Short mmCIF file of C-alpha atoms in Angstrom, two decimals:
data_model
loop_
_atom_site.label_atom_id
_atom_site.label_comp_id
_atom_site.label_asym_id
_atom_site.label_seq_id
_atom_site.Cartn_x
_atom_site.Cartn_y
_atom_site.Cartn_z
CA MET A 1 46.63 39.14 -8.23
CA TYR A 2 47.32 39.07 -4.54
CA VAL A 3 45.81 40.28 -1.30
CA MET A 4 47.50 41.50 1.84
CA VAL A 5 46.04 40.11 5.04
CA ALA A 6 46.20 40.85 8.72
CA PRO A 7 48.63 38.16 9.94
CA CYS A 8 46.18 36.75 12.50
CA ILE A 9 44.04 35.47 9.62
CA LEU A 10 46.84 33.06 8.79
CA ASP A 11 47.93 32.53 12.40
CA PRO A 12 45.19 33.26 14.97
CA SER A 13 47.69 32.62 17.79
CA LEU A 14 49.00 36.13 17.08
CA ARG A 15 45.82 37.60 18.55
CA ALA A 16 45.54 38.70 22.16
CA GLU A 17 44.58 35.95 24.57
CA GLY A 18 40.94 34.96 24.88
CA ILE A 19 39.45 37.03 22.06
CA THR A 20 39.31 34.48 19.23
CA ARG A 21 35.88 32.86 18.81
CA ASP A 22 34.85 29.89 16.69
CA GLU A 23 33.13 32.26 14.25
CA ASP A 24 36.43 34.14 13.83
CA LEU A 25 38.19 30.92 12.88
CA ARG A 26 35.42 30.01 10.42
CA ALA A 27 35.64 33.45 8.83
CA TYR A 28 39.43 33.29 8.52
CA ALA A 29 39.20 29.83 6.94
CA ALA A 30 36.57 31.09 4.46
CA CYS A 31 38.82 34.04 3.53
CA LEU A 32 41.65 31.68 2.66
CA LYS A 33 39.30 29.34 0.81
CA ARG A 34 38.07 32.24 -1.33
CA CYS A 35 41.63 33.24 -2.12
CA SER A 36 42.45 29.68 -3.13
CA ALA A 37 39.32 29.36 -5.27
CA PHE A 38 40.14 32.48 -7.28
CA GLY A 39 43.92 32.15 -7.42
CA LEU A 40 44.66 35.07 -5.12
CA GLU A 41 48.07 34.90 -3.51
CA VAL A 42 48.02 35.73 0.20
CA VAL A 43 50.74 38.06 1.52
CA PRO A 44 50.66 38.65 5.30
CA LEU A 45 51.20 42.07 6.79
CA PRO A 46 53.63 42.24 9.71
CA CYS A 47 51.91 41.99 13.08
CA ALA A 48 52.74 45.31 14.69
CA GLU A 49 51.10 44.40 18.00
CA THR A 50 53.00 41.13 18.36
CA LEU A 51 56.30 42.76 17.44
CA TYR A 52 55.72 45.45 20.06
CA LEU A 53 53.96 43.55 22.86
CA GLY A 54 54.88 39.93 22.15
CA LYS A 55 52.66 36.89 21.89
CA ASN A 56 50.48 35.64 24.76
CA ARG A 57 49.46 39.19 25.56
CA THR A 58 46.26 40.33 27.22
CA PRO A 59 43.76 42.39 25.19
CA GLY A 60 44.19 46.14 25.19
CA THR A 61 43.13 49.25 23.31
CA PHE A 62 45.25 51.76 21.43
CA THR A 63 45.41 54.30 24.25
CA GLU A 64 46.18 51.62 26.83
CA ARG A 65 48.96 49.78 25.01
CA LEU A 66 50.04 51.38 21.73
CA ASN A 67 49.94 55.15 22.14
CA THR A 68 53.71 55.52 22.59
CA PRO A 69 56.59 57.05 20.60
CA GLU A 70 58.20 53.61 20.39
CA PHE A 71 55.18 52.06 18.72
CA GLU A 72 54.96 55.01 16.34
CA LEU A 73 58.57 54.39 15.28
CA LEU A 74 57.82 50.69 14.82
CA ILE A 75 54.91 51.25 12.46
CA ASP A 76 56.97 53.87 10.59
CA ARG A 77 59.45 51.10 9.84
CA LEU A 78 56.78 48.52 9.06
CA GLU A 79 55.04 50.88 6.66
CA ILE A 80 58.30 51.27 4.72
CA GLU A 81 58.62 47.48 4.54
CA VAL A 82 55.07 47.05 3.25
CA ARG A 83 55.46 49.88 0.73
CA GLN A 84 58.56 48.14 -0.58
CA ILE A 85 56.59 44.94 -1.14
CA ILE A 86 53.93 46.89 -3.02
CA LEU A 87 56.58 48.62 -5.11
CA GLN A 88 57.99 45.25 -6.14
CA ARG A 89 54.71 43.37 -6.66
CA GLY A 90 52.26 46.07 -7.70
CA GLU A 91 49.19 47.18 -5.73
CA PRO A 92 47.21 44.40 -4.04
CA LEU A 93 43.57 43.73 -4.80
CA CYS A 94 42.81 44.79 -1.23
CA ILE A 95 43.88 44.46 2.38
CA ILE A 96 41.87 42.01 4.49
CA GLY A 97 41.79 43.31 8.04
CA ALA A 98 40.26 42.33 11.37
CA ASP A 99 37.65 44.68 12.75
CA SER A 100 38.04 45.93 16.33
CA SER A 101 41.81 45.44 16.19
CA PRO A 102 43.67 48.55 17.41
CA ALA A 103 46.18 48.00 14.59
CA CYS A 104 44.36 46.18 11.77
CA GLY A 105 40.70 47.16 12.13
CA VAL A 106 38.96 48.18 8.92
CA ASN A 107 35.55 49.60 9.89
CA THR A 108 36.03 49.73 13.67
CA THR A 109 38.92 49.89 16.10
CA TRP A 110 39.17 49.86 19.87
CA TYR A 111 40.70 53.28 20.48
CA SER A 112 40.23 53.39 24.26
CA PRO A 113 38.41 51.33 26.90
CA GLU A 114 35.50 53.74 26.60
CA GLU A 115 35.41 54.21 22.84
CA LYS A 116 35.22 51.91 19.82
CA MET A 117 35.75 54.19 16.83
CA ASN A 118 34.47 53.78 13.29
CA HIS A 119 37.68 53.98 11.30
CA ARG A 120 40.76 51.93 10.49
CA GLY A 121 43.22 50.74 13.09
CA VAL A 122 46.43 52.66 13.54
CA PHE A 123 48.52 50.45 11.21
CA LEU A 124 45.96 50.08 8.41
CA SER A 125 45.45 53.84 8.58
CA ARG A 126 48.93 54.14 7.07
CA PHE A 127 47.52 52.76 3.77
CA PRO A 128 44.47 54.93 2.94
CA ASP A 129 45.18 54.50 -0.77
CA ILE A 130 44.59 50.73 -0.66
CA PRO A 131 41.03 49.33 -0.40
CA ALA A 132 40.46 47.37 2.80
CA ILE A 133 37.75 44.88 3.72
CA ASP A 134 37.04 43.17 7.02
CA ALA A 135 37.64 39.42 7.18
CA PHE A 136 33.98 38.72 7.96
CA ASP A 137 32.92 40.59 4.81
CA PHE A 138 35.57 38.98 2.61
CA ALA A 139 34.51 35.56 3.93
CA ARG A 140 30.99 36.00 2.50
CA TYR A 141 31.42 35.08 -1.14
CA ARG A 142 28.97 32.25 -1.89
CA VAL A 143 26.00 33.54 -3.88
CA TYR A 144 22.79 31.71 -4.76
CA LEU A 145 21.31 33.20 -7.93
CA ALA A 146 17.52 32.90 -7.73
CA ALA A 147 15.93 33.68 -11.07
CA PRO A 148 13.47 32.46 -13.70
CA LEU A 149 15.22 30.05 -16.07
CA PHE A 150 12.55 28.99 -18.52
CA SER A 151 13.63 30.74 -21.72
CA GLU A 152 16.90 31.13 -23.57
CA ALA A 153 16.85 34.85 -22.82
CA GLU A 154 16.43 34.22 -19.07
CA ARG A 155 19.17 31.60 -18.92
CA THR A 156 21.56 33.80 -20.91
CA TYR A 157 20.89 36.76 -18.59
CA ASN A 158 21.49 34.56 -15.53
CA GLU A 159 24.82 33.42 -16.96
CA MET A 160 25.81 37.03 -17.59
CA ILE A 161 25.08 37.95 -13.95
CA ARG A 162 27.03 34.89 -12.78
CA ASP A 163 30.03 35.83 -14.94
CA MET A 164 29.97 39.42 -13.70
CA LEU A 165 29.96 38.28 -10.07
CA ALA A 166 32.74 35.77 -10.75
CA THR A 167 35.00 38.62 -11.87
CA HIS A 168 34.52 40.00 -8.35
CA CYS A 169 35.58 36.69 -6.79
CA PHE A 170 32.08 35.46 -5.95
CA GLU A 171 31.23 31.77 -6.23
CA VAL A 172 27.76 31.52 -7.77
CA TYR A 173 25.31 28.63 -7.48
CA LEU A 174 23.22 28.73 -10.64
CA PRO A 175 20.15 26.44 -10.46
CA GLN A 176 20.03 25.95 -14.23
CA GLU A 177 23.47 24.36 -13.97
CA ALA A 178 22.33 22.05 -11.18
CA GLY A 179 19.80 20.13 -13.25
CA ASP A 180 16.97 22.67 -13.04
CA ASP A 181 16.82 23.24 -16.79
CA SER A 182 14.09 21.08 -18.24
CA ALA A 183 10.30 21.13 -18.46
CA SER A 184 10.19 17.29 -18.31
CA ARG A 185 11.24 16.08 -14.85
CA HIS A 186 10.43 12.73 -13.28
CA HIS A 187 9.66 12.54 -9.57
CA ASP A 188 13.13 11.44 -8.41
CA ALA A 189 14.81 14.24 -10.36
CA MET A 190 12.43 16.81 -8.86
CA GLU A 191 13.27 15.60 -5.35
CA GLU A 192 17.02 15.75 -6.04
CA ILE A 193 16.73 19.27 -7.45
CA PHE A 194 14.68 20.44 -4.47
CA ILE A 195 17.15 19.01 -1.94
CA SER A 196 20.12 20.45 -3.86
CA HIS A 197 18.61 23.92 -4.02
CA CYS A 198 17.62 23.94 -0.34
CA LYS A 199 21.13 22.95 0.72
CA ALA A 200 22.68 25.60 -1.54
CA LEU A 201 20.34 28.24 -0.11
CA LYS A 202 21.29 27.34 3.46
CA ASP A 203 25.00 27.33 2.60
CA ALA A 204 24.88 30.65 0.74
CA ASP A 205 26.26 33.87 2.16
CA TRP A 206 23.99 35.91 -0.12
CA VAL A 207 20.99 35.37 -2.37
CA VAL A 208 20.74 37.50 -5.50
CA ALA A 209 17.19 37.35 -6.88
CA ILE A 210 16.10 38.49 -10.34
CA VAL A 211 12.57 39.88 -9.92
CA ASP A 212 11.83 41.41 -13.31
CA GLY A 213 8.42 40.93 -14.92
CA ALA A 214 4.88 41.99 -14.16
CA ASP A 215 5.21 39.80 -11.06
CA ALA A 216 8.18 37.95 -9.62
CA ASP A 217 8.66 34.32 -10.66
CA SER A 218 7.01 32.05 -8.07
CA GLY A 219 10.07 29.82 -7.63
CA THR A 220 12.29 32.85 -7.15
CA ALA A 221 9.85 34.30 -4.61
CA TRP A 222 9.91 31.00 -2.65
CA GLU A 223 13.71 30.93 -2.67
CA MET A 224 13.80 34.50 -1.37
CA GLY A 225 11.42 33.65 1.47
CA TYR A 226 13.36 30.51 2.38
CA ALA A 227 16.61 32.45 2.45
CA TYR A 228 15.12 35.25 4.55
CA ALA A 229 13.72 32.72 7.05
CA ASN A 230 17.19 31.16 7.35
CA GLY A 231 18.93 34.48 7.95
CA VAL A 232 20.59 34.70 4.52
CA PRO A 233 20.60 38.30 3.21
CA VAL A 234 18.75 38.79 -0.07
CA ILE A 235 19.54 41.31 -2.81
CA SER A 236 16.76 41.77 -5.38
CA LEU A 237 17.59 43.02 -8.86
CA ARG A 238 14.65 44.64 -10.64
CA THR A 239 15.51 46.45 -13.85
CA ASP A 240 11.83 46.41 -14.90
CA PHE A 241 10.42 49.94 -14.62
CA ARG A 242 6.86 48.75 -13.97
CA LYS A 243 5.62 49.30 -10.42
CA ALA A 244 3.86 46.72 -8.27
CA GLY A 245 1.91 49.44 -6.45
CA GLN A 246 1.89 53.14 -5.71
CA SER A 247 4.85 52.82 -3.35
CA GLU A 248 6.26 49.43 -4.30
CA ASP A 249 8.79 48.44 -6.96
CA VAL A 250 7.93 44.77 -6.48
CA ASN A 251 5.63 42.70 -4.24
CA LEU A 252 5.64 44.21 -0.74
CA MET A 253 6.76 41.01 1.02
CA LEU A 254 9.68 40.57 -1.38
CA GLU A 255 10.64 44.22 -1.15
CA ARG A 256 10.61 44.31 2.64
CA SER A 257 12.71 41.15 2.94
CA SER A 258 15.47 42.27 0.57
CA VAL A 259 17.54 45.15 -0.69
CA VAL A 260 16.12 46.12 -4.08
CA LEU A 261 18.51 47.35 -6.79
CA ALA A 262 17.57 48.79 -10.17
CA ARG A 263 20.95 48.32 -11.87
CA LYS A 264 23.06 45.19 -12.17
CA GLU A 265 26.16 47.41 -11.94
CA ASP A 266 25.28 48.07 -8.28
CA LEU A 267 25.46 44.40 -7.31
CA PRO A 268 29.22 44.18 -6.61
CA HIS A 269 29.23 47.14 -4.22
CA THR A 270 26.13 45.91 -2.39
CA LEU A 271 27.66 42.45 -2.03
CA ILE A 272 30.82 44.09 -0.59
CA SER A 273 33.08 43.11 -3.47
CA PRO A 274 36.82 43.39 -2.66
CA LEU A 275 37.16 45.25 -5.96
CA HIS A 276 34.60 47.90 -4.99
CA HIS A 277 35.26 48.41 -1.28
#
């Protein structure tokens, strides 16, 4: 499998002067790390803006800089080149773009100085048949799976969720594989497990929490609260049809601090999987 990427993800110097932030560089590095972790070959798209305006250019919108017959002819030619690559290699998993870019935006693009529009940039718009995902979304792939792990059935279910997410190129931290799998723990082991889990929660891009049962597991509930307090988005999976109250699927505090799903099949889309975007 391979992905096509906006060329600035590989070479940020291709971007207009002064617009690249530290968080952009971290996101681009995480995109490439995810590709490496899951064996995804990275194929850069041509940089239409650089070819037309050159490097070391000042920022500009589509109407200011690119709305010309010459640029239209350039992206006609570049589209043919990209289509030829796809014909030879097969369809990519997705295109990783850069939001706000007049050429390679995915969800947003600067159309004019007055208007940032909610659609693809002018070059990515040439490939409506290929799924596209913004670099900041693709960069978020580390999942902490918070779940009860005290029975064989629970541990097997957790492993199944982990394996499903792995097929969507998510790296899953599974507490039962980090030493949290025994009823007999001495003090030092408990401290190591606690420190390991807290670090993994802080490093995670997402927390997926299994909240089935008459009430959510207390450890899972704590992990959800810790993640929420640290700004990590939480997705709750509750396949249990019992209600916690007249208007609640699960405990109110857990429900209000997470997105609650009733089907495991909805997890990939909610986590912005590159296979479902």
